[in-house]
Tab-separated table of C-alpha atoms in Angstrom:
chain	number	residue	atom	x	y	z
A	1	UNK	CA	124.299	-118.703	-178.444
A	2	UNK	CA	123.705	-121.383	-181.150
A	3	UNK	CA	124.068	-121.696	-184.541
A	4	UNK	CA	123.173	-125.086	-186.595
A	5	UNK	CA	123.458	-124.659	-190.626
A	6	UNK	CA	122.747	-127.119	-193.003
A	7	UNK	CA	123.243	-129.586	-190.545
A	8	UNK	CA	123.093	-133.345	-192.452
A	9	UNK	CA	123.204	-137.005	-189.825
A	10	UNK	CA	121.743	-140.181	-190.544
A	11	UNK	CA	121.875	-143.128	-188.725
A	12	UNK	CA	122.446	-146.389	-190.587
A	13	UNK	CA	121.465	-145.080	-194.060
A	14	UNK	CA	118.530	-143.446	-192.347
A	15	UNK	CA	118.319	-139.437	-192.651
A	16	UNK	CA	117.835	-137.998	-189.184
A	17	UNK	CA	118.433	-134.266	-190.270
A	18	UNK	CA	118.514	-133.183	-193.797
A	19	UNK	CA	120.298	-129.445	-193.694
A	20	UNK	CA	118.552	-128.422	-190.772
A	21	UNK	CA	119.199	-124.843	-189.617
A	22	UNK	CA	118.343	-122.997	-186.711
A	23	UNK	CA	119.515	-120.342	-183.723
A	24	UNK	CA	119.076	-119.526	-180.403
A	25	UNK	CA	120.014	-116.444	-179.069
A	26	UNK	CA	121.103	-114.905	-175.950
A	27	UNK	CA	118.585	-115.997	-173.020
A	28	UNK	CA	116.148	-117.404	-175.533
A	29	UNK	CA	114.755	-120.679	-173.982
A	30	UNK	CA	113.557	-123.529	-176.726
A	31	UNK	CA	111.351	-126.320	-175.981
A	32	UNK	CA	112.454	-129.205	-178.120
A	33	UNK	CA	109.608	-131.388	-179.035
A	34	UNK	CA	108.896	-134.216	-182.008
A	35	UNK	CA	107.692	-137.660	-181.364
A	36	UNK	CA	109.502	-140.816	-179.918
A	37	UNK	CA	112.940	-141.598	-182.353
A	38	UNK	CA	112.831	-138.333	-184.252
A	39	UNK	CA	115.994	-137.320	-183.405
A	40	UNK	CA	115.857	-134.775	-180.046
A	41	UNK	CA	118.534	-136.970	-177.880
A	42	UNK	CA	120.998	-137.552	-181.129
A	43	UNK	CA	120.553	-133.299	-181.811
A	44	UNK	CA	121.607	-132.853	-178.040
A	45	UNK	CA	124.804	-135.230	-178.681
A	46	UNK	CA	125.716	-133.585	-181.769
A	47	UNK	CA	125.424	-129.916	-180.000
A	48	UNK	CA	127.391	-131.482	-177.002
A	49	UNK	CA	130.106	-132.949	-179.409
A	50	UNK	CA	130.004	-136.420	-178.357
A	51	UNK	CA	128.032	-137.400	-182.018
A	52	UNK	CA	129.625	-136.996	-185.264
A	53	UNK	CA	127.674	-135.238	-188.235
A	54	UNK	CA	127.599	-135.740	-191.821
A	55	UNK	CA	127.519	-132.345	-193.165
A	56	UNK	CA	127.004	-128.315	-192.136
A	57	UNK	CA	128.429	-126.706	-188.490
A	58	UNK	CA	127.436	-126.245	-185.429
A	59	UNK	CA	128.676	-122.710	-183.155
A	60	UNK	CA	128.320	-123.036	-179.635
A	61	UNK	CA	129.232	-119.508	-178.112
A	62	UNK	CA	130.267	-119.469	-174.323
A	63	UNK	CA	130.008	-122.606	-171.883
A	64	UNK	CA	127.226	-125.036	-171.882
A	65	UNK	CA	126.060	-127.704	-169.646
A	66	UNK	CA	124.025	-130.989	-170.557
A	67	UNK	CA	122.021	-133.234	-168.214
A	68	UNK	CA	120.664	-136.374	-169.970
A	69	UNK	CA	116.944	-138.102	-169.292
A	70	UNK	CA	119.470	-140.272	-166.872
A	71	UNK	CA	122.894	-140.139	-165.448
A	72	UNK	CA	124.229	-143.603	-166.077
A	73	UNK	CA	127.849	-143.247	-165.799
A	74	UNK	CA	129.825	-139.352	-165.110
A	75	UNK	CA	133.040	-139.835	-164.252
A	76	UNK	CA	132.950	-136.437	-162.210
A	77	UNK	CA	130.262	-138.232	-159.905
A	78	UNK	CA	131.635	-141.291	-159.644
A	79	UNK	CA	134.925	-140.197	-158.521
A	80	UNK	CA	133.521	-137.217	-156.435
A	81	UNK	CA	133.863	-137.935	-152.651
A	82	UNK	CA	131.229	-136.240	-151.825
A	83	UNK	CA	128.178	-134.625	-152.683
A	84	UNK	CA	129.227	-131.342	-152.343
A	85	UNK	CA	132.237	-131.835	-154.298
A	86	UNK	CA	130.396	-132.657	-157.562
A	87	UNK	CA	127.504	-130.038	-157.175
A	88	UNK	CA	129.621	-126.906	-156.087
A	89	UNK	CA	133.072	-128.361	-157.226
A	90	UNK	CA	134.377	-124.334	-156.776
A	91	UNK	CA	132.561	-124.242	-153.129
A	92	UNK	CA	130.738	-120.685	-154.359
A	93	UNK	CA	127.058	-121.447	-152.172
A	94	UNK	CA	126.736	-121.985	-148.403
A	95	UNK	CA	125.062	-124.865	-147.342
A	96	UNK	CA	121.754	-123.382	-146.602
A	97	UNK	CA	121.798	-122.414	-150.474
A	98	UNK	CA	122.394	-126.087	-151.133
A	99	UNK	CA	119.812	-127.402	-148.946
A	100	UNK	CA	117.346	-125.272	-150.535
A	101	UNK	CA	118.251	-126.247	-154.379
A	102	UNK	CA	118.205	-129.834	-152.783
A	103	UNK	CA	114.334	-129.001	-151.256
A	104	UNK	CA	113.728	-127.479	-154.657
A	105	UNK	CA	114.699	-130.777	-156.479
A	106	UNK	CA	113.263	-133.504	-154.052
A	107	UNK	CA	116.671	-134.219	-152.834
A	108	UNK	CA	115.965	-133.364	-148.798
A	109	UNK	CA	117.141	-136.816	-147.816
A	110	UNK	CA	120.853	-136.460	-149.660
A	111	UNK	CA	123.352	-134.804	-147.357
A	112	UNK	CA	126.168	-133.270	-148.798
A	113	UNK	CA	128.701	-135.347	-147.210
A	114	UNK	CA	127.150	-138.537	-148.991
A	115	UNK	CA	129.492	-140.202	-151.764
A	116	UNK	CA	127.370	-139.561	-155.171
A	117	UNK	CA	128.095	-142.990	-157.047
A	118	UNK	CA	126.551	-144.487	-153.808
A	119	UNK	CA	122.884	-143.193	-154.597
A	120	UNK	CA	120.007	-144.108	-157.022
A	121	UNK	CA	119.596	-143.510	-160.663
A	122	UNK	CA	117.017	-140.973	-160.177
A	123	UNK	CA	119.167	-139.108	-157.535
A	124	UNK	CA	122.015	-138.583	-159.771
A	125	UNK	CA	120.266	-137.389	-162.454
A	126	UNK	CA	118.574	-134.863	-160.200
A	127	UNK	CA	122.481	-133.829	-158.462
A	128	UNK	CA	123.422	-133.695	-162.344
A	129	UNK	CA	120.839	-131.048	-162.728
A	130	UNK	CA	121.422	-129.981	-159.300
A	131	UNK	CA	125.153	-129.235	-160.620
A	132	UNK	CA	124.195	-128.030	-164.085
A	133	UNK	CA	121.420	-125.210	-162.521
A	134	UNK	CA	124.513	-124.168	-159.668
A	135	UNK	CA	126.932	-123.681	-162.448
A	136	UNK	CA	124.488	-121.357	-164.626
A	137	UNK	CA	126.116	-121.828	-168.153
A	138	UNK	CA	125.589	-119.825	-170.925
A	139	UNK	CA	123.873	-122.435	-173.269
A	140	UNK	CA	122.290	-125.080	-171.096
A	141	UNK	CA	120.455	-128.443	-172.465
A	142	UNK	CA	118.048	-130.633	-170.333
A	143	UNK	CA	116.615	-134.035	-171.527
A	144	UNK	CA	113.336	-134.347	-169.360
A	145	UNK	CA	114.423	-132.716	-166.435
A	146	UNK	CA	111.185	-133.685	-164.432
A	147	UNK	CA	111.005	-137.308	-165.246
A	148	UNK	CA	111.692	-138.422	-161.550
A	149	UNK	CA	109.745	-135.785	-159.961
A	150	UNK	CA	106.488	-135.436	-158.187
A	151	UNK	CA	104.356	-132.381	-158.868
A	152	UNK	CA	105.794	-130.304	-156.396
A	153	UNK	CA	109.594	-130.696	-157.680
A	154	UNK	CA	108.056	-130.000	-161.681
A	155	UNK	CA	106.647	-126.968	-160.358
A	156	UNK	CA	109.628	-125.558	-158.683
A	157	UNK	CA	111.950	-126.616	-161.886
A	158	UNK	CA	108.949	-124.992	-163.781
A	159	UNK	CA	109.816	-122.023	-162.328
A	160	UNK	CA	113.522	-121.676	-162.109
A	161	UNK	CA	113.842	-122.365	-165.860
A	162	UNK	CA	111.023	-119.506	-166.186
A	163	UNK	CA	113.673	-117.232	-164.383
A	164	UNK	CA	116.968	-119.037	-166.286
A	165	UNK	CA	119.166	-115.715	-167.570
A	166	UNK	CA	120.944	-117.991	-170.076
A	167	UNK	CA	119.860	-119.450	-173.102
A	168	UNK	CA	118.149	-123.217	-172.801
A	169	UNK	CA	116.707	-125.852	-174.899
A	170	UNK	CA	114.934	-128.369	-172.952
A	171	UNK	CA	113.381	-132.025	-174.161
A	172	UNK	CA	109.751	-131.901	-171.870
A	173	UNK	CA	106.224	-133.959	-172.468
A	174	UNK	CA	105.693	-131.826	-169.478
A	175	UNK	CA	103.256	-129.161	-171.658
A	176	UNK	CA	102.692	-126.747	-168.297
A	177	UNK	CA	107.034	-126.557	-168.049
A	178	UNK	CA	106.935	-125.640	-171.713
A	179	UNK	CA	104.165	-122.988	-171.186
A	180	UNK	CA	105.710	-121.486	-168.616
A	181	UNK	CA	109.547	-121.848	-169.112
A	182	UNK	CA	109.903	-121.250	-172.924
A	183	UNK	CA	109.964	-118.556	-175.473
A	184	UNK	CA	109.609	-120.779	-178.664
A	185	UNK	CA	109.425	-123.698	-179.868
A	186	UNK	CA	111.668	-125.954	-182.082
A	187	UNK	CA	109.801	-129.226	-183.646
A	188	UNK	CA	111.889	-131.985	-185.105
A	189	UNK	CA	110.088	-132.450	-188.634
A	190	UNK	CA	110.182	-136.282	-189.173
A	191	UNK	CA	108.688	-135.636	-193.142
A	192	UNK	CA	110.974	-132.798	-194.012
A	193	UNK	CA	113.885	-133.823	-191.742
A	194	UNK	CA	113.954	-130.098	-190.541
A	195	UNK	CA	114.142	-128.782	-187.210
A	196	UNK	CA	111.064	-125.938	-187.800
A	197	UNK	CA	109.857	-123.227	-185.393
């Protein structure tokens, strides 16, 4: 669960959010949506804790997992030595359970025994998601999760997040993933400098 209130950040004398207030609840899945600069990636780094705010709190209950619109540098993958080891770093799924999340996410021609830092850009955003979606937290927060997908991986992200148990808040242009994966929707007010829903 999360709860924003009054929340205040500008960026270089600019106001960003002007005591902005919202919550999500328990499995409620928000699409995030306002145009280009508005705001979505710096709300994501304040609810992740790596941005600084001016003024009013911000209550994450339970875990919560982030995957940005890329990976550029994660320590955890770049010193994982294998793939494996950063996507299941408790070793809860078989391989076969693996194989089919990879399937899922366009990731057939990673094996498991590859080192992470060795692969594209694109691939270790989708092995960030990989890890976030294995993991299951309780509050999870995606940044254009379909970006380096065809239509066959949206679709099967589509449906996953559809069938998420946990709360989510996800960053798509992607309208059918927001039709079919979200409850409500949150919109980034760049007038009022209000998150409204």
């Amino acid at each position: 669960m999360i709860t924003v209130t009054d929340l205040s950040f500008d960026y270089s004398g600019t106001p960003i959010f002007d005591e902005a207030n919202f919550v999500v609840g328990n499995g409620i899945k928000v699409g995030l949506v306002g145009p280009n600069g508005a705001g979505k990636s710096t709300l994501f780094k304040i609810l992740t804790g790596s941005q600084d705010f001016s003024v009013g709190s911000v209550d994450i209950k339970g875990t919560f997992g982030y995957v940005p619109q890329e990976v550029k540098f994660d320590p955890l993958l770049e010193s994982a030595t294998s793939v494996r080891e950063y996507i299941d770093p408790e070793s809860r799924a078989f391989d076969y359970e693996l194989k089919e999340l990879f399937s899922g996410l366009e990731l057939q021609n990673v094996e498991l025994t590859n080192k992470p830092k060795e692969l594209s850009g694109g691939q270790k955003t989708k092995l960030a998601l990989a890890r976030a979606l294995l993991l299951r937290p309780d509050v999870l927060l995606l940044d254009e999760p379909t970006n380096f997908m065809d239509i066959p991986g949206k679709n099967w992200v589509m449906n996953f997040l559809a069938n998420y148990p946990n709360s989510l808040i996800v960053v798509s242009h992607d309208i059918q993933l927001m039709d079919r994966a979200i409850s409500k929707i949150f919109e980034l007010n760049i007038h009022t400098k209000k998150i409204d829903e």
